[in-house]
mmCIF file of C-alpha atoms and ligand atoms in Angstrom:
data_model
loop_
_atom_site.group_PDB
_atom_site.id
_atom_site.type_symbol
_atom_site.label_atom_id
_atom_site.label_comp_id
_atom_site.label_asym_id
_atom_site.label_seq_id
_atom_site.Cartn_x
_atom_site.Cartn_y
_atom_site.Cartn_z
ATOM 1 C CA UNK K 1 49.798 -4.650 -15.350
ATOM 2 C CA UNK K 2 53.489 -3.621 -14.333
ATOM 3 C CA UNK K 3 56.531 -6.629 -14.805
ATOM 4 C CA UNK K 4 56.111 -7.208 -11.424
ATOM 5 C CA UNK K 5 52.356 -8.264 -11.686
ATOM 6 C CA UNK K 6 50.914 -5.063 -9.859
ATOM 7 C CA UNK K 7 47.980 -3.484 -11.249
ATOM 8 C CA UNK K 8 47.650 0.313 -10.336
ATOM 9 C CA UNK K 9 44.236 1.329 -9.947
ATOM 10 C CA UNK K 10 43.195 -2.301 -10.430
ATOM 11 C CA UNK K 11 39.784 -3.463 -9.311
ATOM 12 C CA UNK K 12 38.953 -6.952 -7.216
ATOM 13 C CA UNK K 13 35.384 -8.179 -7.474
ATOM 14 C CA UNK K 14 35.757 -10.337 -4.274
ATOM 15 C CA UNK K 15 32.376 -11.791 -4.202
ATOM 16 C CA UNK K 16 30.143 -14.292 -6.927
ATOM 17 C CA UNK K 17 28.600 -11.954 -8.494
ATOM 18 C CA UNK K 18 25.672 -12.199 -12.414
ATOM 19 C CA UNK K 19 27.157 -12.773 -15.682
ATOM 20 C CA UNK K 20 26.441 -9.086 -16.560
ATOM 21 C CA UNK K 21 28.260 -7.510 -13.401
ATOM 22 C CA UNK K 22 31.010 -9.468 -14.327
ATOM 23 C CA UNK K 23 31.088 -8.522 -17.648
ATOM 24 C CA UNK K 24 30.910 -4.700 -17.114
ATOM 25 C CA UNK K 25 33.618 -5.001 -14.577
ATOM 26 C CA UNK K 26 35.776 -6.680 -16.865
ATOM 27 C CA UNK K 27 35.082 -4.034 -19.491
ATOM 28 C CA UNK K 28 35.507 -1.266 -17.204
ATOM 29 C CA UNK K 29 38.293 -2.063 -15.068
ATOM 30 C CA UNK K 30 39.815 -5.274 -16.492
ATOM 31 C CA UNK K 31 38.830 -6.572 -12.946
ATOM 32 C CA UNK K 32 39.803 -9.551 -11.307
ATOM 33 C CA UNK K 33 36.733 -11.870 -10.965
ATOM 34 C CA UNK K 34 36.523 -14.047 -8.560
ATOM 35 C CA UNK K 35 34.515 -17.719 -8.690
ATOM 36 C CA UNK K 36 34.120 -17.889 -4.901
ATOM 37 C CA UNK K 37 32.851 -15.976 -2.216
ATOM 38 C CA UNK K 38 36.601 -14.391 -0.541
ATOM 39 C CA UNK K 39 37.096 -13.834 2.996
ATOM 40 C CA UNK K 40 38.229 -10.330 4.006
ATOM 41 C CA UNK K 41 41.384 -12.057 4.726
ATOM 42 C CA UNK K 42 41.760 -13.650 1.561
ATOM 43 C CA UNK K 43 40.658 -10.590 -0.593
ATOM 44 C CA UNK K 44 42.867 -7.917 1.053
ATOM 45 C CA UNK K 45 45.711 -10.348 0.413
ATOM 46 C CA UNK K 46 45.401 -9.927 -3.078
ATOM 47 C CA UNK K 47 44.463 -6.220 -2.860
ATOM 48 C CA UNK K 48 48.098 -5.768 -0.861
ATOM 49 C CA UNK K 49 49.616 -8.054 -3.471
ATOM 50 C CA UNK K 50 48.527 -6.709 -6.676
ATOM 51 C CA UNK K 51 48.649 -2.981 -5.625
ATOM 52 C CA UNK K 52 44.887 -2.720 -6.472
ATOM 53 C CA UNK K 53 42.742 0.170 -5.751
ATOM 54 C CA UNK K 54 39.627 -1.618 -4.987
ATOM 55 C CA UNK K 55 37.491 -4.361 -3.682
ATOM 56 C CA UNK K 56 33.809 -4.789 -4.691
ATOM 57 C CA UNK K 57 32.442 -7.111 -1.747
ATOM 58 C CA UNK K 58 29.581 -8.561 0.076
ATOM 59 C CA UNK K 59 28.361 -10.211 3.255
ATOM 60 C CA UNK K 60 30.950 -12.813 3.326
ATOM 61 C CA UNK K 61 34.107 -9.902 3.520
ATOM 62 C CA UNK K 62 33.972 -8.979 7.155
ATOM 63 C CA UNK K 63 36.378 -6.697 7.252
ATOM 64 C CA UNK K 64 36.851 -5.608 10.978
ATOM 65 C CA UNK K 65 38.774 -2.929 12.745
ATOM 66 C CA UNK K 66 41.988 -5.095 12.882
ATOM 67 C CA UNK K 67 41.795 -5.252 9.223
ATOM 68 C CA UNK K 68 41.317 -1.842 9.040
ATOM 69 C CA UNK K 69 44.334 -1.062 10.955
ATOM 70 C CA UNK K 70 46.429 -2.459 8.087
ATOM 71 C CA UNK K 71 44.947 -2.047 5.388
ATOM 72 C CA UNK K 72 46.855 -2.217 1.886
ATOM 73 C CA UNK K 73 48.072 1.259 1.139
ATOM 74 C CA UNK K 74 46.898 0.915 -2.716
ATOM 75 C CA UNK K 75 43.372 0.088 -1.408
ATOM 76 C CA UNK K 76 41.070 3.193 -2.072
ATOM 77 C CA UNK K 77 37.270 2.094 -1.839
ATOM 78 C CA UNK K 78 35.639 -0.428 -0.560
ATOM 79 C CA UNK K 79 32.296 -1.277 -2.354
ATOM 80 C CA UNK K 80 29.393 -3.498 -1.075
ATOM 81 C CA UNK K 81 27.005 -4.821 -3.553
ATOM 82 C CA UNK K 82 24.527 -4.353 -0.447
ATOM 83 C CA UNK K 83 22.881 -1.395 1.323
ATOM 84 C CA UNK K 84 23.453 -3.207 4.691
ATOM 85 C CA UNK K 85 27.005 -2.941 5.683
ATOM 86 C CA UNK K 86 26.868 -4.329 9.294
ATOM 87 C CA UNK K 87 28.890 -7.410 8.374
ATOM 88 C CA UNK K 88 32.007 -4.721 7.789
ATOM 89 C CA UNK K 89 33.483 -2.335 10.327
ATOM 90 C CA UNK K 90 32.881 0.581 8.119
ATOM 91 C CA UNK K 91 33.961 3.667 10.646
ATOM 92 C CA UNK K 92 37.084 1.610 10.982
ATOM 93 C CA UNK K 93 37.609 1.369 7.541
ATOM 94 C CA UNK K 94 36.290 5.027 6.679
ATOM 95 C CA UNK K 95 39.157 6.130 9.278
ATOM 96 C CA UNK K 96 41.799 4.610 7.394
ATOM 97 C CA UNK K 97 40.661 6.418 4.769
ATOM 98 C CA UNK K 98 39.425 4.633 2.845
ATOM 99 C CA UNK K 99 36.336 4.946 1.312
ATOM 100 C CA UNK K 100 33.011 3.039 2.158
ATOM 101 C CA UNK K 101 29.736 2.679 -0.041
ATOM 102 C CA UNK K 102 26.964 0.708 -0.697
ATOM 103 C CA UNK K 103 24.119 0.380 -3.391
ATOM 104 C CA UNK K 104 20.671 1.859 -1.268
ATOM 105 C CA UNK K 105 17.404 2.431 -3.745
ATOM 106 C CA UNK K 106 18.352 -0.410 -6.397
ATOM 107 C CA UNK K 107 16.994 -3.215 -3.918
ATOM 108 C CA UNK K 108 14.120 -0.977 -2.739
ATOM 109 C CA UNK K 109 11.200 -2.376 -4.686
ATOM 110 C CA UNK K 110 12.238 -6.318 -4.790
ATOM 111 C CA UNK K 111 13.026 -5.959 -1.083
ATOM 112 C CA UNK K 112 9.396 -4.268 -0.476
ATOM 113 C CA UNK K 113 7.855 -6.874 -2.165
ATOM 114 C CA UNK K 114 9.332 -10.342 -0.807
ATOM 115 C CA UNK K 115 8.292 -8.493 2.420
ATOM 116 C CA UNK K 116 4.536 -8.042 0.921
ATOM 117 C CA UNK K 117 5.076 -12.155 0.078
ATOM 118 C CA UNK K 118 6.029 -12.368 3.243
ATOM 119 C CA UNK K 119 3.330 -10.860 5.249
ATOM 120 C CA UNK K 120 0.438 -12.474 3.196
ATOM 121 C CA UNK K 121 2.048 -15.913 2.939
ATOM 122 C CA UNK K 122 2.468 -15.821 6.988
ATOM 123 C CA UNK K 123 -1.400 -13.865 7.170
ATOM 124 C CA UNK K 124 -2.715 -16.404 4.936
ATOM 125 C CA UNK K 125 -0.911 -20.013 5.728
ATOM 126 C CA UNK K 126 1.319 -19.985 2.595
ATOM 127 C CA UNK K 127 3.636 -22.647 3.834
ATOM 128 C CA UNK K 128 0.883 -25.096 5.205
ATOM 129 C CA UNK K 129 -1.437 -24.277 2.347
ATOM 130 C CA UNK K 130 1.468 -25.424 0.046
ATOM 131 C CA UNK K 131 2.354 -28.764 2.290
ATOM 132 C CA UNK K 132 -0.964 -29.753 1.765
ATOM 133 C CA UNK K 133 -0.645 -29.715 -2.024
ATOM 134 C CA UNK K 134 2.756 -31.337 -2.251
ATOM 135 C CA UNK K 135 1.307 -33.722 0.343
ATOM 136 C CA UNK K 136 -1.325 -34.766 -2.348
ATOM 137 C CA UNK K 137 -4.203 -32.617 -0.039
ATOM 138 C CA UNK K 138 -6.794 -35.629 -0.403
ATOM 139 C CA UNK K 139 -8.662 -34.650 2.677
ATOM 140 C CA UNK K 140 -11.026 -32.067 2.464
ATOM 141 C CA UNK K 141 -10.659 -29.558 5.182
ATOM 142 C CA UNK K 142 -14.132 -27.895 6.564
ATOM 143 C CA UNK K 143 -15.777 -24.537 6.783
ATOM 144 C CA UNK K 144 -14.145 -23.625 10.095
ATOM 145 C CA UNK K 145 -10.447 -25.253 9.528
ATOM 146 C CA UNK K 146 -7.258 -23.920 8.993
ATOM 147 C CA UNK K 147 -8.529 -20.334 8.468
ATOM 148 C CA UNK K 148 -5.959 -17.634 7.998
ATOM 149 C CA UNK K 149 -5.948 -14.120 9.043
ATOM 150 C CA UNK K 150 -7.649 -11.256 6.386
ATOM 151 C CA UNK K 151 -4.772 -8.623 5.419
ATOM 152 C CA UNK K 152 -6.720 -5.802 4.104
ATOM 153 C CA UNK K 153 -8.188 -2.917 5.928
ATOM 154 C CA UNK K 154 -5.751 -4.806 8.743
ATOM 155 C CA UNK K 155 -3.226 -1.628 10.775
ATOM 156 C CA UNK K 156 0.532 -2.289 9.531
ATOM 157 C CA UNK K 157 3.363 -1.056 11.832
ATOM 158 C CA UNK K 158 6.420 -0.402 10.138
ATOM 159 C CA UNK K 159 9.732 -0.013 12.005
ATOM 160 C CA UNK K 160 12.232 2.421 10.212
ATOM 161 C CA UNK K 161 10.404 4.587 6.998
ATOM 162 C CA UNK K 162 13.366 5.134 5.416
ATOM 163 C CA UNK K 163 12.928 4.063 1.516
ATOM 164 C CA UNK K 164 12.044 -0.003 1.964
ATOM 165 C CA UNK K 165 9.894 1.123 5.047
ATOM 166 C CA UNK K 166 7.719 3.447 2.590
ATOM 167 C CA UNK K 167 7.854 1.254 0.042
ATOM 168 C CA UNK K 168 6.125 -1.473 1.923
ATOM 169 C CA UNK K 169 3.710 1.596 3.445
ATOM 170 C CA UNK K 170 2.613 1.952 -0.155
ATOM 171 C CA UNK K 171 2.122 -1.921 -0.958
ATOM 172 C CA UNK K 172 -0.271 -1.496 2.348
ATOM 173 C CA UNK K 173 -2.302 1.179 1.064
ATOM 174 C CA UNK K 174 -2.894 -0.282 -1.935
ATOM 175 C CA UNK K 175 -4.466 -3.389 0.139
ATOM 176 C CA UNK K 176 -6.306 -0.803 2.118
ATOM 177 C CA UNK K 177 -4.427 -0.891 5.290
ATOM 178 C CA UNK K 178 -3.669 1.853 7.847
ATOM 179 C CA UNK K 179 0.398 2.656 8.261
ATOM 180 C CA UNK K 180 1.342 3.251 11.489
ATOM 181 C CA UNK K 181 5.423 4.023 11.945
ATOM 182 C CA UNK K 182 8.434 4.498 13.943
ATOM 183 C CA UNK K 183 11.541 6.387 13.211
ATOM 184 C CA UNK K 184 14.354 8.375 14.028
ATOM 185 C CA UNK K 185 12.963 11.514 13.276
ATOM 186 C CA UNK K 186 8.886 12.180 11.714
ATOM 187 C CA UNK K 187 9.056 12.663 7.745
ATOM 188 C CA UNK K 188 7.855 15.007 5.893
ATOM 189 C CA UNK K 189 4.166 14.965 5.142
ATOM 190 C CA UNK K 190 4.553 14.263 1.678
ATOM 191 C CA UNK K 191 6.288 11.559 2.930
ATOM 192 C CA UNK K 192 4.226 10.065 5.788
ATOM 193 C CA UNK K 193 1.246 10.059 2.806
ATOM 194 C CA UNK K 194 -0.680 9.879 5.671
ATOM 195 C CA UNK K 195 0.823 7.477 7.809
ATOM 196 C CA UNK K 196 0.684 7.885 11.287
ATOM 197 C CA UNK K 197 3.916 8.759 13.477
ATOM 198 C CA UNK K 198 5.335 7.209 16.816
ATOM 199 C CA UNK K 199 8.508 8.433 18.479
ATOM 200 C CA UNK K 200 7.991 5.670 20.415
ATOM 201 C CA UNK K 201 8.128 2.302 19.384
ATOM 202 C CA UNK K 202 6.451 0.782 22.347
ATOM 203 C CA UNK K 203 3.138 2.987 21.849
ATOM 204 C CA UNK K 204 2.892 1.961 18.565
ATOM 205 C CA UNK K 205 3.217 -1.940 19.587
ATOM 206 C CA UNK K 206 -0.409 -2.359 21.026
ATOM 207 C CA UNK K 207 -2.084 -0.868 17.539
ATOM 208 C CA UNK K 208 0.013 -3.087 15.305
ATOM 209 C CA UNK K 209 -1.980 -6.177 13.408
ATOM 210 C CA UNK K 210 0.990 -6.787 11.586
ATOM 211 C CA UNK K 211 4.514 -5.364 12.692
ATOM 212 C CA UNK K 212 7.132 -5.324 9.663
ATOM 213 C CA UNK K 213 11.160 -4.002 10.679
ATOM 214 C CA UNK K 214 13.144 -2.123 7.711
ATOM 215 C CA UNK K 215 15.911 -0.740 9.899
ATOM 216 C CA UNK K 216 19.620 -1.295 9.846
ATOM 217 C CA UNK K 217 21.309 -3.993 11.962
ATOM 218 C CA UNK K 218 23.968 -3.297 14.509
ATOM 219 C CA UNK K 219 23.460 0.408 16.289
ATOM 220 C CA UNK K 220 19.861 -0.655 17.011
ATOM 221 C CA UNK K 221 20.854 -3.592 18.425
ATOM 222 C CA UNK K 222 18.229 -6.395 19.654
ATOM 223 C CA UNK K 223 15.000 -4.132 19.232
ATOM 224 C CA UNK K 224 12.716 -7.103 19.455
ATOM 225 C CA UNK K 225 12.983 -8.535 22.744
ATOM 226 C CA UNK K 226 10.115 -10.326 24.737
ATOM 227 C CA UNK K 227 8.719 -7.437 25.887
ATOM 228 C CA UNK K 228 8.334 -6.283 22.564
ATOM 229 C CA UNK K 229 6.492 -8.695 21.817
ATOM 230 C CA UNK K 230 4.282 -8.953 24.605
ATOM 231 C CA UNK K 231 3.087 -5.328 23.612
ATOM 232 C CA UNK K 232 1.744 -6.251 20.680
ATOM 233 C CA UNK K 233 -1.752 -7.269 20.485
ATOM 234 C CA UNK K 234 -2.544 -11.164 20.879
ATOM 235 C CA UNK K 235 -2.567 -12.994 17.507
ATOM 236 C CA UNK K 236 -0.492 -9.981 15.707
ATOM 237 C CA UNK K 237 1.917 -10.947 13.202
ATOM 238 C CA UNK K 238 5.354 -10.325 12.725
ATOM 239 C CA UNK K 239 7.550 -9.966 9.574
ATOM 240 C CA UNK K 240 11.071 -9.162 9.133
ATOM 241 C CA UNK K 241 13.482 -8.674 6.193
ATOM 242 C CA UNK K 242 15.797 -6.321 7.536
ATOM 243 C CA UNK K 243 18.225 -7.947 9.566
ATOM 244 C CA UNK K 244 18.060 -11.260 12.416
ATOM 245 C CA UNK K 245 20.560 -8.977 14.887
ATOM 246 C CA UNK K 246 17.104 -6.833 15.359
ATOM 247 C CA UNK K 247 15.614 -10.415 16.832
ATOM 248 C CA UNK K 248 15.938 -12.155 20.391
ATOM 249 C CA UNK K 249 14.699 -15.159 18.291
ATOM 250 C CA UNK K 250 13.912 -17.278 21.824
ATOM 251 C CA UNK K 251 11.430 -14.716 22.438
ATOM 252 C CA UNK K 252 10.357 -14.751 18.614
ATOM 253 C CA UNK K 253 10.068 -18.734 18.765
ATOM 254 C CA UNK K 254 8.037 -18.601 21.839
ATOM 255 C CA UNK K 255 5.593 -15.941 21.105
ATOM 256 C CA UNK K 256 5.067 -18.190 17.595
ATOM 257 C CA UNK K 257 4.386 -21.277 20.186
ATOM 258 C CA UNK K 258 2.712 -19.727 22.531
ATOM 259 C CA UNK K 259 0.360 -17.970 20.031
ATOM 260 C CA UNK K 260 0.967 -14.415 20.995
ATOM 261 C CA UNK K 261 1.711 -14.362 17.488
ATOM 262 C CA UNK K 262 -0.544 -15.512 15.290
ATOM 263 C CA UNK K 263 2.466 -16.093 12.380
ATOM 264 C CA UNK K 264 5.532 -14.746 11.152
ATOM 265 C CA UNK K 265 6.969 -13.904 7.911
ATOM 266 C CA UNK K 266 11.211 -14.347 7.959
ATOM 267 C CA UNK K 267 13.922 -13.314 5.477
ATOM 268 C CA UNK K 268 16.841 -12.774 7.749
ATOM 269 C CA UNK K 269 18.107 -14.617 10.601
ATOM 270 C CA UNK K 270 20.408 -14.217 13.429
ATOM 271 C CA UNK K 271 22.838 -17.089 12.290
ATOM 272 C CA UNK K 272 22.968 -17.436 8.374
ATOM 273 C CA UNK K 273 22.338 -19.387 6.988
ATOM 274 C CA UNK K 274 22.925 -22.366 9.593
ATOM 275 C CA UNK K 275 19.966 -20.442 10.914
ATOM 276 C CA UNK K 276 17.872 -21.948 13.884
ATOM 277 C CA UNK K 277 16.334 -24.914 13.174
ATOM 278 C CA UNK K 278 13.045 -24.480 15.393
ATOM 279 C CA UNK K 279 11.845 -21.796 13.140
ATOM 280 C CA UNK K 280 11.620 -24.931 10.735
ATOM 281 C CA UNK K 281 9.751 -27.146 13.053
ATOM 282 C CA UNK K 282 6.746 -24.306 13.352
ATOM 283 C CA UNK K 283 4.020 -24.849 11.031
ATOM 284 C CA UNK K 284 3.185 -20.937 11.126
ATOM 285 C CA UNK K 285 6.570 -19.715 10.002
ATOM 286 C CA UNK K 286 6.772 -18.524 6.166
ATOM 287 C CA UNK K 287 11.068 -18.589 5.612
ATOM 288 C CA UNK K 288 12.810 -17.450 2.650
ATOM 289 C CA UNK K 289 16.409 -17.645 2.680
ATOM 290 C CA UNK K 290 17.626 -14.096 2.617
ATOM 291 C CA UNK K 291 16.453 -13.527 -0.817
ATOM 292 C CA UNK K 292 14.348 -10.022 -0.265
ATOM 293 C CA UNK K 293 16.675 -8.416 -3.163
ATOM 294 C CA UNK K 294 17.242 -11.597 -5.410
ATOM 295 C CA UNK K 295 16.060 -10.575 -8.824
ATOM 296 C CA UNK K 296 17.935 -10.740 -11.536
ATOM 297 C CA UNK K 297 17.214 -6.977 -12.610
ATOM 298 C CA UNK K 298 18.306 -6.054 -8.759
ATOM 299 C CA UNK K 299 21.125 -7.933 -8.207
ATOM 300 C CA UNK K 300 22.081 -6.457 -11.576
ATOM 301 C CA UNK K 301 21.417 -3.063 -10.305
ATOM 302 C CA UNK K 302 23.528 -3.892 -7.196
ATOM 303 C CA UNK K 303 26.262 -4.848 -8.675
ATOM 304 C CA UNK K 304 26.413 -2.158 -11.652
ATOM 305 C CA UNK K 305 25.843 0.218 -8.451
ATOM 306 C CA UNK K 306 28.888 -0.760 -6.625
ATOM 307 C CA UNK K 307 31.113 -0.379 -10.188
ATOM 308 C CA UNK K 308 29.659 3.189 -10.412
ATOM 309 C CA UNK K 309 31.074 4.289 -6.817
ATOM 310 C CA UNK K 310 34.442 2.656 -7.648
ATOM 311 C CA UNK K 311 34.362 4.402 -11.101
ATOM 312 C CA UNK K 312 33.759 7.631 -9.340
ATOM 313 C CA UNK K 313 36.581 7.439 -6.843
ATOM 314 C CA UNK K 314 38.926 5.933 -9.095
ATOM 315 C CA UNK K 315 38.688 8.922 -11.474
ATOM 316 C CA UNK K 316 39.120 11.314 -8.030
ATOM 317 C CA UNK K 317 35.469 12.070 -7.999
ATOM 318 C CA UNK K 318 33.518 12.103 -4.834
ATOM 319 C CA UNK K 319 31.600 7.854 -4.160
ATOM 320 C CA UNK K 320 27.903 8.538 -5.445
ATOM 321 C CA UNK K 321 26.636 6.107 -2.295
ATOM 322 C CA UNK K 322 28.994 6.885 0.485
ATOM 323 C CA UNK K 323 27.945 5.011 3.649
HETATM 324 C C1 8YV T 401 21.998 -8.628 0.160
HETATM 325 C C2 8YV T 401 20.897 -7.241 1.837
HETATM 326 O O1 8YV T 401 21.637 -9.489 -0.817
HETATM 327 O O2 8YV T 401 21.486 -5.342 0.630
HETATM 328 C C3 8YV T 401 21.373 -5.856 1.739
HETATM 329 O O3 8YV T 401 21.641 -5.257 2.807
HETATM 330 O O4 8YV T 401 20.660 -7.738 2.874
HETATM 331 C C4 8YV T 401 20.743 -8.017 0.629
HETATM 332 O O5 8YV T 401 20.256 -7.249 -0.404
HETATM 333 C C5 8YV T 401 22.709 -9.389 1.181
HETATM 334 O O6 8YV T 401 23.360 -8.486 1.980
HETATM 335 C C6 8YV T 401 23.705 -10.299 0.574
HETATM 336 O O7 8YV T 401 24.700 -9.546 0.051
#
């Protein structure tokens, strides 16, 4: 640190992050840790006033494009302990040039398997199962009551195969399910491992037992409308740990009412996390409160991630996880 309290090349860790993230940053970088969640506004402040080179961040630092246009002239990367990075402008920021990353394949496995949780806690009544319990059960329910829906052998569509989306196709197989999917482009067939292919989303809709998104928010904007939902096939169920933007959640809240769904399984929300409270009220509604990568050996990962890309760019080498 200069007289003047600069620190060239200095590093900001602008979000809460483990005990062993904070640690290695400290080693690394002599970072700056902070005990709060920062603002955008509140982190580039200290980036401009300490001259640092670096901010690792997460959902709470929304940088946007006005930030972007004046952003500190020390600031050199900006790293998200996330792979989603729609609660940044990141072309804005990328245009200042500065660089962007993000930590994808860490969270892959953990996020693959709350949405597994997910879809067999909504298939098979997880939450009213478990109110019963806490509730002391005491009445014995009969042969035909409060039956649940069978997951294996069932046809899982899965919205974006990009890593999480064939990470979740292989959790299917192994219950025996058939993979339907949609996507950009078709994989590879090594890939697909035999999943079937859609270019478009609303043929797939009508074959789809269970439908589960792993697709980035923002440029897909709201994919799940009514419509979409009305395609797929009464008493289908619905799971989602990719993003609430994806949702019109009116149209998810009345196809849960209305029983065009049979259940859904939620991680993310449109609003978080003062998220909308009628997804409480529904007794088929398994929530979890965007948790999909909250391990302690992934969060771990993310965050030792995010200190790798600012390692790399700090010593002039090219991020490893540019977004
Ligand atoms: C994060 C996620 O935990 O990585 C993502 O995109 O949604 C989660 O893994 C969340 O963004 C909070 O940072």
């Amino acid at each position: 640190m200069r007289g003047d309290g600069v620190i060239p090349g200095g590093v900001l860790v602008a979000r809460r992050v483990t005990e062993a993230v904070a640690e290695r940053a400290r080693q690394r970088f002599g970072a700056i840790i902070t005990d709060h969640d920062m603002t955008a506004d509140e982190a580039l402040g200290i980036v401009a006033e300490k001259g640092l080179a670096a901010v690792v961040t997460g959902g709470k630092v929304r940088i946007t494009a006005a930030h972007a246009a004046k952003l500190p002239p020390s600031l050199r990367i900006v790293a998200n302990t996330s792979v989603g990075h729609d609660h940044m402008d990141s072309e804005a920021v990328k245009a200042a040039g500065v660089v962007v990353t993000n930590t994808p394949d860490v969270l892959t496995d953990c996020t693959a398997d709350l949405a597994f949780m997910l879809l067999l806690n909504a298939c098979r009544r997880g939450h009213e199962y478990e109110a019963i319990m806490r509730a002391g059960w005491r009445k014995g329910y009969g042969f035909p009551d409060n039956l649940g829906l069978q997951v294996s052998g069932k046809t899982l569509g899965i919205v974006g195969m990009g890593r999480i989306g064939q990470a979740m196709a292989q959790r299917a197989r192994g219950f025996g399910m058939t993979v339907l999917y949609h996507n950009r482009r078709r994989l590879p067939a090594e890939q697909e491992a035999g999943a079937e292919y859609f270019a478009d989303l609303n043929e797939m809709l009508p074959r789809c037992d269970i439908l589960s998104l792993h697709l980035p928010g923002g440029e897909a904007g709201t994919l799940m409308t009514a419509e979409a939902f009305a395609r797929l096939p009464r008493g289908a169920v619905f799971v989602n740990t990719a993003r609430g933007s994806l949702v019109d959640e009116d149209a998810l809240i009345e196809a849960l009412k209305s029983g065009q769904l049979f259940a859904a399984g939620l991680d993310v929300f449109r609003r978080e996390p003062d998220f909308d409270l009628r997804f409480a009220e529904l007794p088929n509604v398994f929530l979890t409160p965007h948790v999909a990568s909250a391990t302690v050996e992934t969060r771990n990962a993310m965050g030792f991630k995010a200190l790798d890309n600012v390692a790399a760019v700090l010593s002039g080498k090219p991020p490893i996880d540019p977004v």
